[in-house]
Short mmCIF file of C-alpha atoms and ligand atoms in Angstrom, two decimals:
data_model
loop_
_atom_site.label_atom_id
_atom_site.label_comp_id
_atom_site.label_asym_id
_atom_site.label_seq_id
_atom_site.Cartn_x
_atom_site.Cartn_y
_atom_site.Cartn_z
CA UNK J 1 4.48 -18.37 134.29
CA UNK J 2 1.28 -16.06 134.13
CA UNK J 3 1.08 -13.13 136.54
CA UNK J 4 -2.33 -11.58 136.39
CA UNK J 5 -1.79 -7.80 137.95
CA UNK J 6 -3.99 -6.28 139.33
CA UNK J 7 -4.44 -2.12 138.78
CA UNK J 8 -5.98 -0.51 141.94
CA UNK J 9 -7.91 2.66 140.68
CA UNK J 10 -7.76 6.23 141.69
CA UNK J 11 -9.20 9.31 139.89
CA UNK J 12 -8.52 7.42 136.60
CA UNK J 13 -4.96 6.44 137.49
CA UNK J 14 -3.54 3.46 138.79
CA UNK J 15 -2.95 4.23 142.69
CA UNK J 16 0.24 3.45 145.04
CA UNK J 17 2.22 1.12 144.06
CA UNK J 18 0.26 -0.58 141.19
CA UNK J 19 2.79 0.29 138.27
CA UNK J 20 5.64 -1.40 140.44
CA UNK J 21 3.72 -4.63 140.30
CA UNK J 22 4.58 -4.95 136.52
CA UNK J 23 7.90 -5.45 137.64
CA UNK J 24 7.21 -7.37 140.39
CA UNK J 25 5.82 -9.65 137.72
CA UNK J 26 9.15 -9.44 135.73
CA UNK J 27 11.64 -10.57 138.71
CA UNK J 28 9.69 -14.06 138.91
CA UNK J 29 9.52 -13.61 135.07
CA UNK J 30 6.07 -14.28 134.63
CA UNK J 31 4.22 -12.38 131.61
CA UNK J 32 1.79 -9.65 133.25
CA UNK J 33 -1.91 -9.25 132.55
CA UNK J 34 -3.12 -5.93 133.88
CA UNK J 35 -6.53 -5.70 135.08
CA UNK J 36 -8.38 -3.23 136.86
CA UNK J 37 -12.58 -2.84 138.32
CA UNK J 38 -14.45 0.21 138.24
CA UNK J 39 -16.37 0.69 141.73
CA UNK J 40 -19.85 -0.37 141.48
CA UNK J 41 -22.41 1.91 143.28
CA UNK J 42 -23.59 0.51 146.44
CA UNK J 43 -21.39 -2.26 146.57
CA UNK J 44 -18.57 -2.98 148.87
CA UNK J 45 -15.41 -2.39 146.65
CA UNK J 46 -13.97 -5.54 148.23
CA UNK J 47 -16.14 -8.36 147.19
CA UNK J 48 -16.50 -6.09 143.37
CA UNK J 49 -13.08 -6.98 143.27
CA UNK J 50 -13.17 -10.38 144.54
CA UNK J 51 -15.52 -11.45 142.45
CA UNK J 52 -14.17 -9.85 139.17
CA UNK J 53 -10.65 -11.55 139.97
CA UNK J 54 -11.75 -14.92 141.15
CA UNK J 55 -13.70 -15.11 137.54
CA UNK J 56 -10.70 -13.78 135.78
CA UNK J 57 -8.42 -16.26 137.42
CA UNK J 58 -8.33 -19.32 135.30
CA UNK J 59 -4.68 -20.23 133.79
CA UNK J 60 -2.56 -17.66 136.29
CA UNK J 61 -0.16 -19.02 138.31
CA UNK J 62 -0.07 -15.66 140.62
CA UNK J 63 -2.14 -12.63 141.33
CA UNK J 64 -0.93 -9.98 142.52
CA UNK J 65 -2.20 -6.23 144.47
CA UNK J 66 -0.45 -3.67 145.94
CA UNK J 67 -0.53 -3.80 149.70
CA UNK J 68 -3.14 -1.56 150.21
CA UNK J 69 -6.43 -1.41 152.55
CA UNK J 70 -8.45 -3.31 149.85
CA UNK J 71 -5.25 -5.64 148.46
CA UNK J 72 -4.63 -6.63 151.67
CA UNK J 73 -8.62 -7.66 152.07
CA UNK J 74 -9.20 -9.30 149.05
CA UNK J 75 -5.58 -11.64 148.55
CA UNK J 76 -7.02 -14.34 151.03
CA UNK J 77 -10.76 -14.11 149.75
CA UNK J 78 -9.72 -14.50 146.66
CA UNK J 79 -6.80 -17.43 147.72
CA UNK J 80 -9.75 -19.09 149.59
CA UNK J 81 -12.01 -19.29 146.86
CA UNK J 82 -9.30 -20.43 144.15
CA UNK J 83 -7.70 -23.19 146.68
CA UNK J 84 -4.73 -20.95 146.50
CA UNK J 85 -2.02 -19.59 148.88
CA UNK J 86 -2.36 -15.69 150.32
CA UNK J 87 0.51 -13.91 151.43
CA UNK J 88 0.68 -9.79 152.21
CA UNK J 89 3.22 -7.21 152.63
CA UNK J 90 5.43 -8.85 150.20
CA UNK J 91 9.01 -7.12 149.63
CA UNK J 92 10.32 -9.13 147.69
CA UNK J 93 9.99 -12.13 144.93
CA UNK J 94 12.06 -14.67 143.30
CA UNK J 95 12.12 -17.98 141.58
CA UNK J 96 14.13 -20.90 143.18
CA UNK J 97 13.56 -24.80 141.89
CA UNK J 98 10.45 -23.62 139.69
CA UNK J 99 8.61 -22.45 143.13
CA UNK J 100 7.70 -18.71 143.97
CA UNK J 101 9.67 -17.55 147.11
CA UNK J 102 8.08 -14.49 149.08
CA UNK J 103 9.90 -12.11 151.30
CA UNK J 104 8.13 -10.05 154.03
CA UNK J 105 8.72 -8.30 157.07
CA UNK J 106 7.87 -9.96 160.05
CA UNK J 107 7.92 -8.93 163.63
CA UNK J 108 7.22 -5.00 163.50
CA UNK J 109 9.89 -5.20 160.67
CA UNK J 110 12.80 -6.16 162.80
CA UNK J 111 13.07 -9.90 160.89
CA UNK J 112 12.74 -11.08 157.12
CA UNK J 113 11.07 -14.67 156.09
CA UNK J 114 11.07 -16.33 152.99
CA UNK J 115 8.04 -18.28 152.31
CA UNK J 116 7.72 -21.76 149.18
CA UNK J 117 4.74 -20.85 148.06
CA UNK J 118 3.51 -24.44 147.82
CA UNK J 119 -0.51 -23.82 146.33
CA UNK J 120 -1.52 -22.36 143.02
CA UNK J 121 -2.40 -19.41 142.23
CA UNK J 122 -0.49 -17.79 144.71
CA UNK J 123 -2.42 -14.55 145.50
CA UNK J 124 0.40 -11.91 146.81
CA UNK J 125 0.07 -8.54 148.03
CA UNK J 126 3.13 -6.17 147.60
CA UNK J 127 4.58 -3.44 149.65
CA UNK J 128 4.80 -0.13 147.69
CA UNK J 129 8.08 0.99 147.10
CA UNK J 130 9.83 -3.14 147.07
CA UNK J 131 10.32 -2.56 143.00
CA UNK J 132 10.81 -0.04 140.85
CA UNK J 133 7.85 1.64 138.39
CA UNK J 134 8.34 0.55 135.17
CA UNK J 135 8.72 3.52 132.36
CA UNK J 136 5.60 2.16 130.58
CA UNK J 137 2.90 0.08 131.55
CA UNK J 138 0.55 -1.99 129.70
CA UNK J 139 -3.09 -0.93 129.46
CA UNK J 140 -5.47 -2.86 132.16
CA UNK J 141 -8.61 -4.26 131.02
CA UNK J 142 -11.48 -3.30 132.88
CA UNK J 143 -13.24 -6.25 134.28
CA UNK J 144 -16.90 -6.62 135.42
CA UNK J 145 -18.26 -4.84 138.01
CA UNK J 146 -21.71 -6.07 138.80
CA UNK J 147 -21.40 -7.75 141.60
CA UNK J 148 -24.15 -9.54 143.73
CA UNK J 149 -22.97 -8.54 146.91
CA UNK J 150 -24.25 -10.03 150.02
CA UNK J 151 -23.03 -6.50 151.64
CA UNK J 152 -24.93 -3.56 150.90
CA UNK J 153 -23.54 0.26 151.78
CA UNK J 154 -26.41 2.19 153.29
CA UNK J 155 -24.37 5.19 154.84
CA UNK J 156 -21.19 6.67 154.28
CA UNK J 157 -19.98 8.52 157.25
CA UNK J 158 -16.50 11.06 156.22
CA UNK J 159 -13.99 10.04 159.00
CA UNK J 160 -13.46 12.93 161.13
CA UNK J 161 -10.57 14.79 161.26
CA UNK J 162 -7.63 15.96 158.98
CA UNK J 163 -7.23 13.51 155.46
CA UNK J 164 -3.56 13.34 154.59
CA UNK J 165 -1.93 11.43 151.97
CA UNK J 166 1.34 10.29 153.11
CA UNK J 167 0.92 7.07 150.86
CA UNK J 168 1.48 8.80 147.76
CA UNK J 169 3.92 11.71 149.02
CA UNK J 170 7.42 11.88 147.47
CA UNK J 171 8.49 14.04 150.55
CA UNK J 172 7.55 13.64 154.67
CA UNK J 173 9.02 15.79 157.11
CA UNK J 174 8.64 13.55 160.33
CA UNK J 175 8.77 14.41 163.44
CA UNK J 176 9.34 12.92 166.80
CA UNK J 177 9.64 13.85 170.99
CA UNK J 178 12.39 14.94 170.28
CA UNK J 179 10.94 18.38 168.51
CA UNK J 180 9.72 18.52 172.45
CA UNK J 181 6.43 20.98 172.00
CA UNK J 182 3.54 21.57 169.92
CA UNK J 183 5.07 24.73 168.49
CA UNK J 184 8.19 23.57 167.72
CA UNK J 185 7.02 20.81 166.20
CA UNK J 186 5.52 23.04 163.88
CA UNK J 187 8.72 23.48 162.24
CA UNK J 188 8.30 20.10 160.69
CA UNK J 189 4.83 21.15 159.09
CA UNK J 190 6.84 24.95 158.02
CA UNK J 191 9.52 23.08 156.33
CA UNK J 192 6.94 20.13 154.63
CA UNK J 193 5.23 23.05 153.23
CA UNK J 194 8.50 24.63 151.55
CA UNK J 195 9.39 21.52 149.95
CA UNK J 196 5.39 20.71 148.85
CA UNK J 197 5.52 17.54 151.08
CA UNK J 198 3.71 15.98 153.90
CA UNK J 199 4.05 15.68 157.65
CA UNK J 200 4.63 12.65 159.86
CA UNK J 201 4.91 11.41 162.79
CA UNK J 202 6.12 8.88 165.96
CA UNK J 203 3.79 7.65 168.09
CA UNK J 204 4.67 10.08 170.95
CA UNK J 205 4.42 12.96 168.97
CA UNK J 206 0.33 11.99 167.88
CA UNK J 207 0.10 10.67 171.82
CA UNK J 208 1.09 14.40 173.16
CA UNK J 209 -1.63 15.76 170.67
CA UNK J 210 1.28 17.66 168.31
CA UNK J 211 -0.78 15.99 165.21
CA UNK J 212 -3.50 13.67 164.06
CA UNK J 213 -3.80 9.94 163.83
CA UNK J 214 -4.00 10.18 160.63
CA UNK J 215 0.13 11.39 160.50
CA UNK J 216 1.82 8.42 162.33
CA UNK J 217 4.42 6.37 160.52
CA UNK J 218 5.19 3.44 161.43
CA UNK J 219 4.22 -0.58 162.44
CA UNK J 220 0.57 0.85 163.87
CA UNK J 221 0.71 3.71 161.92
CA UNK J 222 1.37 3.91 157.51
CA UNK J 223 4.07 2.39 155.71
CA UNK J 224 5.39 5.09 153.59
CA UNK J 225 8.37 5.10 150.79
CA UNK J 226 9.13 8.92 149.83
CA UNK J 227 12.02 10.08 147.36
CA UNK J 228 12.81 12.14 150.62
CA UNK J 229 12.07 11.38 154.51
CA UNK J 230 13.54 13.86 157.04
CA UNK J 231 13.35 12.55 160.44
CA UNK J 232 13.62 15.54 163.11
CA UNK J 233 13.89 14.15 166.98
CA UNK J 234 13.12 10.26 166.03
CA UNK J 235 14.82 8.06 167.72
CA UNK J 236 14.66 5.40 165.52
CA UNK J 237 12.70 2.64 167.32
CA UNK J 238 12.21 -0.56 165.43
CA UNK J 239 8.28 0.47 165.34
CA UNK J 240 9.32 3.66 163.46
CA UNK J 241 11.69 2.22 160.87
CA UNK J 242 9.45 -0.84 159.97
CA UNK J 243 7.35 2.04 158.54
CA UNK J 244 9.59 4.49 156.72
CA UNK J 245 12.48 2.34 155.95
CA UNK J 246 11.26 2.10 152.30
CA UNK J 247 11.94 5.22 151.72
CA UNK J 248 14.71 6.41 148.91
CA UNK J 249 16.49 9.11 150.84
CA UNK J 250 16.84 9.56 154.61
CA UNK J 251 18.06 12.48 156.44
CA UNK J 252 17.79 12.22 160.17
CA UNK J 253 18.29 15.14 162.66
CA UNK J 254 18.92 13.89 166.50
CA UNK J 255 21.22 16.22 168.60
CA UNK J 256 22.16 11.98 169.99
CA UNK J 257 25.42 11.09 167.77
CA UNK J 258 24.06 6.84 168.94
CA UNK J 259 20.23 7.26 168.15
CA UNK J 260 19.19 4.28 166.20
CA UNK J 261 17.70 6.18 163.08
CA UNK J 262 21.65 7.14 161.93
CA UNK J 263 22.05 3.31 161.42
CA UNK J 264 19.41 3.52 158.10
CA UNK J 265 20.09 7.23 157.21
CA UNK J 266 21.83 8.30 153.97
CA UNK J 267 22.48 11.73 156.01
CA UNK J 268 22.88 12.48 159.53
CA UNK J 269 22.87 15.56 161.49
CA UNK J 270 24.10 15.22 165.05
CA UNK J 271 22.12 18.31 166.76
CA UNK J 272 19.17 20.41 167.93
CA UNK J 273 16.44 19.76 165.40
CA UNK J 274 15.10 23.10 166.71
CA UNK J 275 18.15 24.92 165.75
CA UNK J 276 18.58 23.14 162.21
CA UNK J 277 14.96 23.00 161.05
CA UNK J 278 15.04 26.78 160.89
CA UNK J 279 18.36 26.64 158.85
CA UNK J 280 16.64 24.34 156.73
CA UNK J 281 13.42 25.93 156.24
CA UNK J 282 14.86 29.87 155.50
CA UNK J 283 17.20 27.81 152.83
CA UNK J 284 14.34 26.12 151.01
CA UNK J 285 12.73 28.86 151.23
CA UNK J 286 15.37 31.15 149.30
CA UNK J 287 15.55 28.34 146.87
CA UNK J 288 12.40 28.65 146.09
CA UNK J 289 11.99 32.19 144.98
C1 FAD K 301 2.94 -2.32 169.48
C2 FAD K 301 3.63 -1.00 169.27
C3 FAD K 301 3.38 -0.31 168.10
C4 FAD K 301 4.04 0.91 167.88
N1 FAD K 301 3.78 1.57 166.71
C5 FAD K 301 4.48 2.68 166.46
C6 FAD K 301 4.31 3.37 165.22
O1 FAD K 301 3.51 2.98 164.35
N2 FAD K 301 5.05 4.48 164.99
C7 FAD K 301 5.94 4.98 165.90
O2 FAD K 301 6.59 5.97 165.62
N3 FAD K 301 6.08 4.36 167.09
C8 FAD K 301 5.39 3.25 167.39
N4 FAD K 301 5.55 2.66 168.59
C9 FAD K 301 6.38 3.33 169.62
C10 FAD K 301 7.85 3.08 169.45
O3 FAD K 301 8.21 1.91 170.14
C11 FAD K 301 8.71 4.24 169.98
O4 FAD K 301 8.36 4.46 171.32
C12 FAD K 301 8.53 5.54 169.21
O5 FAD K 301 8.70 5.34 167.82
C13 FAD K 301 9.56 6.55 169.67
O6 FAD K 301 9.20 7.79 169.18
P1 FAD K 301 10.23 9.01 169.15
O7 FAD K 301 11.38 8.63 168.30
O8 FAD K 301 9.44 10.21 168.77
O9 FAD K 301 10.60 9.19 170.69
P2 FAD K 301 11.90 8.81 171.52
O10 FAD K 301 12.23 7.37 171.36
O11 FAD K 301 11.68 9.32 172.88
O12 FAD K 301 13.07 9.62 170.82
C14 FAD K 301 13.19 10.99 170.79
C15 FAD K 301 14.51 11.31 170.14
O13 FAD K 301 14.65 12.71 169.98
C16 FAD K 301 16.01 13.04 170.24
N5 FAD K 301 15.99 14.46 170.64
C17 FAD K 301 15.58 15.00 171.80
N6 FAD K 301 15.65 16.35 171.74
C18 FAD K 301 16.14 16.66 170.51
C19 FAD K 301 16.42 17.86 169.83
N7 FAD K 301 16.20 19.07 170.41
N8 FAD K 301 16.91 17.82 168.57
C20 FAD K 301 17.14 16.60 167.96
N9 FAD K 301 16.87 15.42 168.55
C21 FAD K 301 16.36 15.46 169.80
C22 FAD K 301 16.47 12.10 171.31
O14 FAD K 301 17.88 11.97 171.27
C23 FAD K 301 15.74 10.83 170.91
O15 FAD K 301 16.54 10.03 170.05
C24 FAD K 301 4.93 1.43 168.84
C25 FAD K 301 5.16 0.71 170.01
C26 FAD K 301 4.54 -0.49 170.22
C27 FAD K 301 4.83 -1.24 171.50
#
């Protein structure tokens, strides 16, 4: 089987969870072709990489992105065009009776399904954080960027408001009602700082105006997979954990011994997040001189 992978570009580096798709290649053993497009000025990135793929296609059995904005876009355009089979959000991939089975969350993340894949290519999108980097990676090829897009950008307008990576980070301090105020929840940004991560956040927390948008974990919010999450007042909701439940190490505070998030932490604290932040945050701290 041929995989052709595709290498999603950032300041010269592959971004999110690119790498991992080199192994996502491996575990259906297919033999990986990286590829990657440079953006083309003027052009939406989107059909550039559409169009690059779809010509690249020929003799791959499965393409695959990382579940991002644009891999997300482009794995059913490109499906489409190829008479194909599109599936996102995949965590998961195996081989059974010579036929690619997918795994992805379904309902808010409460339910798995495995789907045949029963077209070829099949064009798959993967959630960062389902496999593991590989040490090395093989060089991508850059492919052709000159696109005759039917889309032309005539304005870029900077979303307003605070940009925050949480994406990328290896560390999120998250926080939920439970941190109860605006200041106190600012013990989640004091003790992101001291441990050079990023803040997020629950729903409620963004809906009482704590933090931006742009923080919220979760099923309407950013799927995230840190080395380290620290969940301070989260209950746990399904909605939450569909979002961070990728992640490699979870430490939940909740002065509630039953709250939900205990059931995926590796640690849990039973008590006042507004007591133990500060323990946290003066130990990191001392650490760190
Ligand atoms: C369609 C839909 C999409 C949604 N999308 C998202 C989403 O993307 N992200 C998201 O987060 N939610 C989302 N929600 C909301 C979700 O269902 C939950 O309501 C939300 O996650 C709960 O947030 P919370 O844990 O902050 O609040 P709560 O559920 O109210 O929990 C607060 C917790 O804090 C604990 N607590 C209270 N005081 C303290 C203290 N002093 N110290 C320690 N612990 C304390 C309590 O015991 C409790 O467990 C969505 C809901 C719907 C219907």
């Amino acid at each position: 089987m041929k995989a052709l992978v595709f290498f999603e570009m950032k300041d010269g580096s592959p971004a999110g969870a690119s790498l991992e798709l080199i192994s996502a290649a491996a575990a259906i053993g297919a033999e990986a072709t990286a590829v990657c497009v440079a953006e083309a000025d003027g052009v939406i990135y989107e059909d550039t990489v559409t169009d690059a793929i779809t010509k690249k296609a020929d003799g791959f059995d499965v393409i695959l992105f990382a579940a991002t904005q644009i891999g997300k876009l482009v794995t059913p355009r490109i499906a489409a065009r190829l008479g194909g089979a599109s599936v996102n959000d995949a965590i998961g991939l195996k081989v059974e009776d010579g036929k690619i089975i997918v795994t992805r969350p379904v309902f808010g993340g409460t339910a798995l399904e495995n789907l045949q894949i029963q077209a070829s290519p099949a064009v798959i999108s993967v959630r960062g954080g389902s496999f593991a980097a590989p040490e090395t990676a093989p060089e991508a090829e850059a492919l052709d960027n000159a696109t005759e897009s039917k889309t032309k950008i005539t304005e870029v307008i900077a979303e307003a408001g605070e940009a925050v990576n949480l994406e990328d980070a290896t560390i999120i301090v998250a926080g939920g009602r439970g941190m109860g105020s605006e200041e106190d929840f600012g013990l989640c940004k004091e003790l992101a700082d001291a441990l050079g991560g990023v803040v997020g956040a629950t729903r409620p927390a963004i809906e009482s105006g704590w933090i931006p948008r742009s923080h919220q974990v979760g099923q309407s919010g950013k799927i995230v997979t840190p080395d380290l999450y620290i969940a301070a007042g989260v209950s746990g909701a399904t909605q939450h954990l569909s979002g961070m439940i990728g992640s490699k190490y979870i430490v939940a505070i909740n002065k509630d011994a039953d709250a939900a998030i205990f059931s995926v932490a590796d640690i849990g604290i039973v008590g006042d997040a507004k007591k133990i932040l500060p323990l946290m945050i003066e130990e990191v701290k001392k650490r760190n001189k």
